[in-house]
Short mmCIF file of C-alpha atoms and ligand atoms in Angstrom, two decimals:
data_model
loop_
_atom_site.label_atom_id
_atom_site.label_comp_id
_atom_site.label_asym_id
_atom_site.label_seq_id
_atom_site.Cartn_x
_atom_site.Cartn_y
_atom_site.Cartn_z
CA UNK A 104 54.23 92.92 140.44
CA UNK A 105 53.93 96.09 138.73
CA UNK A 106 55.73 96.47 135.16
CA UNK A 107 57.73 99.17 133.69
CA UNK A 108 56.71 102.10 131.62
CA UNK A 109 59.42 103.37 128.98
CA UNK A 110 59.33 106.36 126.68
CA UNK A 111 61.80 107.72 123.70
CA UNK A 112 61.71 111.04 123.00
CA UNK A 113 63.31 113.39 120.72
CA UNK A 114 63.23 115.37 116.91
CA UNK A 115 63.31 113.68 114.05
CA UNK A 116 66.17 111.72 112.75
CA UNK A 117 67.51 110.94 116.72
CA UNK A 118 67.66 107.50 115.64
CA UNK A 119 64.78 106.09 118.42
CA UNK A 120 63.76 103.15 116.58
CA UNK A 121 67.27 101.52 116.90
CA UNK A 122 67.59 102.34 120.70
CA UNK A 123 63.66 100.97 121.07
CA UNK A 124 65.34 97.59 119.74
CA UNK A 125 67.72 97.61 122.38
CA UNK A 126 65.76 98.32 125.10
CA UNK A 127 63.46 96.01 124.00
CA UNK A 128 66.86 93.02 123.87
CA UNK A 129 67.73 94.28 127.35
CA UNK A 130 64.21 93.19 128.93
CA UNK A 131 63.35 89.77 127.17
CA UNK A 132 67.30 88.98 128.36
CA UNK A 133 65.78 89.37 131.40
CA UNK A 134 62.78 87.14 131.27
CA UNK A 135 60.77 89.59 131.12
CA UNK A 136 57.38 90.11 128.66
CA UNK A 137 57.55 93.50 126.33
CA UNK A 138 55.40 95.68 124.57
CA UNK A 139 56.74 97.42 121.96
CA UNK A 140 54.35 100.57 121.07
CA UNK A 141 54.04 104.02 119.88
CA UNK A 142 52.05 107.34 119.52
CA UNK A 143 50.15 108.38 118.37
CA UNK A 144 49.01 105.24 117.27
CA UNK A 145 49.05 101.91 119.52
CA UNK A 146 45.71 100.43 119.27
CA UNK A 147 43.12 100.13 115.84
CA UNK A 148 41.41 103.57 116.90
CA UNK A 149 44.55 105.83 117.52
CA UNK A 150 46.14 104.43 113.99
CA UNK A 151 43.07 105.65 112.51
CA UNK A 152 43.99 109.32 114.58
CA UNK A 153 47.26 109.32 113.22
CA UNK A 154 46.88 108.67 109.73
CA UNK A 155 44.69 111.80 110.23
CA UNK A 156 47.47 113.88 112.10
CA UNK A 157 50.36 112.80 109.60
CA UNK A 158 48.12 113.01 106.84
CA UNK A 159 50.33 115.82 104.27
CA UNK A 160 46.75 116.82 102.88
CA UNK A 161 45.75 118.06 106.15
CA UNK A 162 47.74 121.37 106.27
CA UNK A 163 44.98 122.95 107.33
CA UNK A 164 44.51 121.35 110.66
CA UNK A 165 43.80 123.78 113.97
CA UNK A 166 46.60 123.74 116.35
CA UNK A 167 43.80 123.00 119.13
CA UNK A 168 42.16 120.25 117.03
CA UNK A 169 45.83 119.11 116.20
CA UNK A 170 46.34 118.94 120.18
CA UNK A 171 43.12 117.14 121.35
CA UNK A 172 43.45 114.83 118.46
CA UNK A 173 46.94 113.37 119.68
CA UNK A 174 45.57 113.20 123.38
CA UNK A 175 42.58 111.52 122.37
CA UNK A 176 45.13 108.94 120.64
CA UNK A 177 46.60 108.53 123.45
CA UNK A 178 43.99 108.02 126.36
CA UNK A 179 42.73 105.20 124.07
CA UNK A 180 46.30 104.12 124.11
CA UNK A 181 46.33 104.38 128.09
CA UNK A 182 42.85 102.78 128.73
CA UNK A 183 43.44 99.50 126.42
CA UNK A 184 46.93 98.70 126.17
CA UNK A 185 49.47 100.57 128.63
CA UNK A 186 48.05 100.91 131.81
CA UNK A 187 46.74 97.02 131.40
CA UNK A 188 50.29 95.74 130.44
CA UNK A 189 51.91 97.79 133.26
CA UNK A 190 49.32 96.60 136.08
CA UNK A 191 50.29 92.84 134.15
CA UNK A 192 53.94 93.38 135.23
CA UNK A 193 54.43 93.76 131.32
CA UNK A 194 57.46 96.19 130.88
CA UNK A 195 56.13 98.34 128.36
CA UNK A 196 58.19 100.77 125.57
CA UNK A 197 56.62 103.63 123.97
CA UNK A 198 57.85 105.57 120.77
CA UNK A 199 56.87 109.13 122.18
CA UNK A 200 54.11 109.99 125.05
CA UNK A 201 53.26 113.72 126.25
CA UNK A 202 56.74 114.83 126.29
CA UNK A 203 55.96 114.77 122.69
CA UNK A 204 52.67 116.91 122.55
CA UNK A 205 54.34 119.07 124.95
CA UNK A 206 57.27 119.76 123.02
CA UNK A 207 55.31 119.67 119.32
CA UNK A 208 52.19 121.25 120.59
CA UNK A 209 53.14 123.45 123.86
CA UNK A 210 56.15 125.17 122.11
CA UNK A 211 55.90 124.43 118.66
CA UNK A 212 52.94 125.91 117.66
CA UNK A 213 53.03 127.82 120.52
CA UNK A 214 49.76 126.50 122.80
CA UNK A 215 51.49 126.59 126.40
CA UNK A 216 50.49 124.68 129.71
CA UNK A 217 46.83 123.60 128.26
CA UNK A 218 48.62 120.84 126.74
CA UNK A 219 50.00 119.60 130.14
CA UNK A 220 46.13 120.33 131.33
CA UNK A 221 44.83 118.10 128.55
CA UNK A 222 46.63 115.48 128.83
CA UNK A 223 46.78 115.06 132.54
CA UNK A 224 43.36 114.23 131.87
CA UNK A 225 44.11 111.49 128.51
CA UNK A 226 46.87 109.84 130.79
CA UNK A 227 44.75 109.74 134.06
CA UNK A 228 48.24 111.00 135.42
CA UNK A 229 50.03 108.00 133.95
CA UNK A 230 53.79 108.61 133.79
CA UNK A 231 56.64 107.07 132.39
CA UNK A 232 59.10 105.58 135.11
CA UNK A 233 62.04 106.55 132.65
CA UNK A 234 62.01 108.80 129.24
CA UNK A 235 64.78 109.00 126.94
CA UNK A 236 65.26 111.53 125.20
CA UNK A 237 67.71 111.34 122.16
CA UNK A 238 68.97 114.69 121.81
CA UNK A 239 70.18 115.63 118.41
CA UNK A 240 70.27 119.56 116.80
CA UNK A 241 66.84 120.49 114.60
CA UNK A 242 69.43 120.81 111.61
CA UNK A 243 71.29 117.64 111.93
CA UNK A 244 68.34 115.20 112.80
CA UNK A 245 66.77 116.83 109.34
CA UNK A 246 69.45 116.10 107.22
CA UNK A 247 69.22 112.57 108.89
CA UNK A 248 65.73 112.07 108.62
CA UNK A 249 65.43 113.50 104.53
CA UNK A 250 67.27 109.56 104.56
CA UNK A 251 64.53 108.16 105.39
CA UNK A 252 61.60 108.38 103.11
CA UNK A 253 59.04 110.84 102.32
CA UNK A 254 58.13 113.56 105.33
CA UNK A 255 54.41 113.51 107.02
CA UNK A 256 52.61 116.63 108.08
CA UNK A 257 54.69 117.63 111.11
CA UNK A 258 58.23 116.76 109.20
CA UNK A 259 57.66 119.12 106.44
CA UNK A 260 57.65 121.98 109.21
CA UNK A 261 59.77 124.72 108.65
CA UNK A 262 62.96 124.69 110.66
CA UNK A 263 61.77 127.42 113.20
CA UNK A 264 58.83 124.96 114.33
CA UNK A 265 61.49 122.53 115.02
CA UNK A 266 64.24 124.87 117.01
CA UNK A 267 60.76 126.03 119.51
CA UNK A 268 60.37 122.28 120.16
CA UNK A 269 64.06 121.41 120.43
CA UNK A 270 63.44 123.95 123.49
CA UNK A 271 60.43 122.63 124.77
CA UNK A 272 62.75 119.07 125.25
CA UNK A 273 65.58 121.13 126.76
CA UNK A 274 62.98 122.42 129.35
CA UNK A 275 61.40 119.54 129.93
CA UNK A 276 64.67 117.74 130.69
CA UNK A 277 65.58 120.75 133.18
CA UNK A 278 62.21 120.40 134.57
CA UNK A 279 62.25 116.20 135.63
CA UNK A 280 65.97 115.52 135.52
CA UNK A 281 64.69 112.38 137.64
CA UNK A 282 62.76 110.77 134.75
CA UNK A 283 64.12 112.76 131.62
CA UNK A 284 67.78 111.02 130.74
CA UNK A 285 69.07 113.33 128.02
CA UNK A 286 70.93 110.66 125.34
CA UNK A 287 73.76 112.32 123.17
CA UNK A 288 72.18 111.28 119.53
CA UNK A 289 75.28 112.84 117.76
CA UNK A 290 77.22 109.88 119.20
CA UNK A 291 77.19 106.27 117.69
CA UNK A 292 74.34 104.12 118.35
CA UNK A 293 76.62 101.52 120.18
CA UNK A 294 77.86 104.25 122.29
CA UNK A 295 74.14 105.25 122.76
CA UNK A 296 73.03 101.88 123.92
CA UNK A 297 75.68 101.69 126.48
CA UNK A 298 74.65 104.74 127.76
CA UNK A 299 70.71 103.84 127.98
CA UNK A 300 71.54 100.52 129.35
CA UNK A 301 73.38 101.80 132.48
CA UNK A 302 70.38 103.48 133.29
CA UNK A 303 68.24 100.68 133.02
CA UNK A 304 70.34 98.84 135.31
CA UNK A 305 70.28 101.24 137.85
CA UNK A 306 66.58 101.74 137.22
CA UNK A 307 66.07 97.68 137.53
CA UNK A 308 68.22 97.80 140.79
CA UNK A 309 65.90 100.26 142.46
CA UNK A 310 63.05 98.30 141.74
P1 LIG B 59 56.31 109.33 113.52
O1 LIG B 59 56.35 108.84 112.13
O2 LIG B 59 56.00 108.36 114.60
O3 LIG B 59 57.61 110.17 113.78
P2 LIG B 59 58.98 109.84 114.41
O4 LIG B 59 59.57 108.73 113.58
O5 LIG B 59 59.70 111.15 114.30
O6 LIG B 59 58.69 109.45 115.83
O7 LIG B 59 55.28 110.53 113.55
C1 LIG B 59 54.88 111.15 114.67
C2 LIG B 59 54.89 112.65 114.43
O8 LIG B 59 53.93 113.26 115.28
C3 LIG B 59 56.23 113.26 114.74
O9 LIG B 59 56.52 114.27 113.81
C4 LIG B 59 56.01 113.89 116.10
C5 LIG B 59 54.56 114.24 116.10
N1 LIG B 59 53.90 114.20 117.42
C6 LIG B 59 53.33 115.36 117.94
O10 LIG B 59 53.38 116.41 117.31
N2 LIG B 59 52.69 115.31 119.14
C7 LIG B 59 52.56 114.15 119.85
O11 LIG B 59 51.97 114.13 120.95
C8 LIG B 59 53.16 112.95 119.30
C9 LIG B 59 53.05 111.64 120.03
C10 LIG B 59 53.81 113.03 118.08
#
């Protein structure tokens, strides 16, 4: 039996890692075996790629390098632990995928379609079966986020950077309104949940 891939998407301070808790409840409820994982990162090379992309002393980073370094990230992340766990039956959730280097990369700094290019390749043409995306305004999800800690490399952004990729989401969720469930984040998390677990029914009913 093949397994489930999940992604969350969205800016910062949508509140994902509460919803990825959820999701994750509403599958081992089920029986059912789940692996909890996230980009870039997700196996011992891509951590070592993303302390280099989050790294706040590398400011200087190439928008190009910047984009090849996440897909690298995450065709190791493909080849060793996604596609395996999937073919395993494994249901597996992922804290961002290429939504994310489309949005970040393809409109925030402005690089277009080669992203989509590049990472067909990294994925091997690997799609999620459902991505949420927790939609929540550039400003708001800032003010959120400054709650949380000290910012990385793509957090301390200026706001513009963040309105181009709020648009690349909007698009993409226009573009695969099939796979792309758009998730009010200005709501409460409870109300979220409810929300994200009616799809998974229906998604668990059509398979
Ligand atoms: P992370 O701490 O995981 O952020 P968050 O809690 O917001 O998910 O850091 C990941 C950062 O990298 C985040 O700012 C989004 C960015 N990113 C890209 O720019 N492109 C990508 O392909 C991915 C996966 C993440």
């Amino acid at each position: 039996m093949k397994g489930l891939f999940i992604t969350l998407e969205g800016g910062d301070g949508a509140g994902k890692s509460t919803q990825i808790s959820n999701i994750e409840s509403f599958f081992r409820e089920r029986g059912f075996v789940v692996v909890h994982t996230r980009e870039p990162g997700g196996t011992p090379i891509g951590e070592k790629l993303r302390d280099i992309l989050l790294d706040r002393n590398n400011g200087e980073m190439d928008p190009v390098a910047e984009m090849l370094i996440y897909a690298a990230s995450r065709a190791q992340h493909v080849a060793e632990v996604i596609r395996p766990a999937v073919n395993e039956g494994k249901v597996v959730i992922c804290d961002r995928f290429t939504d994310s280097s489309i949005a970040y990369q393809g409109y925030g700094r402005g690089l277009g379609d080669v992203v989509s290019e590049v990472n067909a390749s990294a994925t091997g043409g690997l799609e999620p079966d459902i991505t949420f995306w927790l939609d929540i305004d550039p400003e708001a999800g800032r003010e959120r986020a400054k709650q949380t800690g000290e910012p990385d490399r793509l957090e301390l952004e200026k706001i513009d950077f963040h309105y181009r990729l709020y648009e690349g989401y909007k698009a993409l969720a226009l573009a695969y309104p099939e796979r792309i469930k758009r998730i009010d984040a200005t709501r409460t998390p409870d109300e979220m949940k409810g929300e994200i677990f009616a799809h998974l029914e229906k998604l668990c009913a059509k398979e």
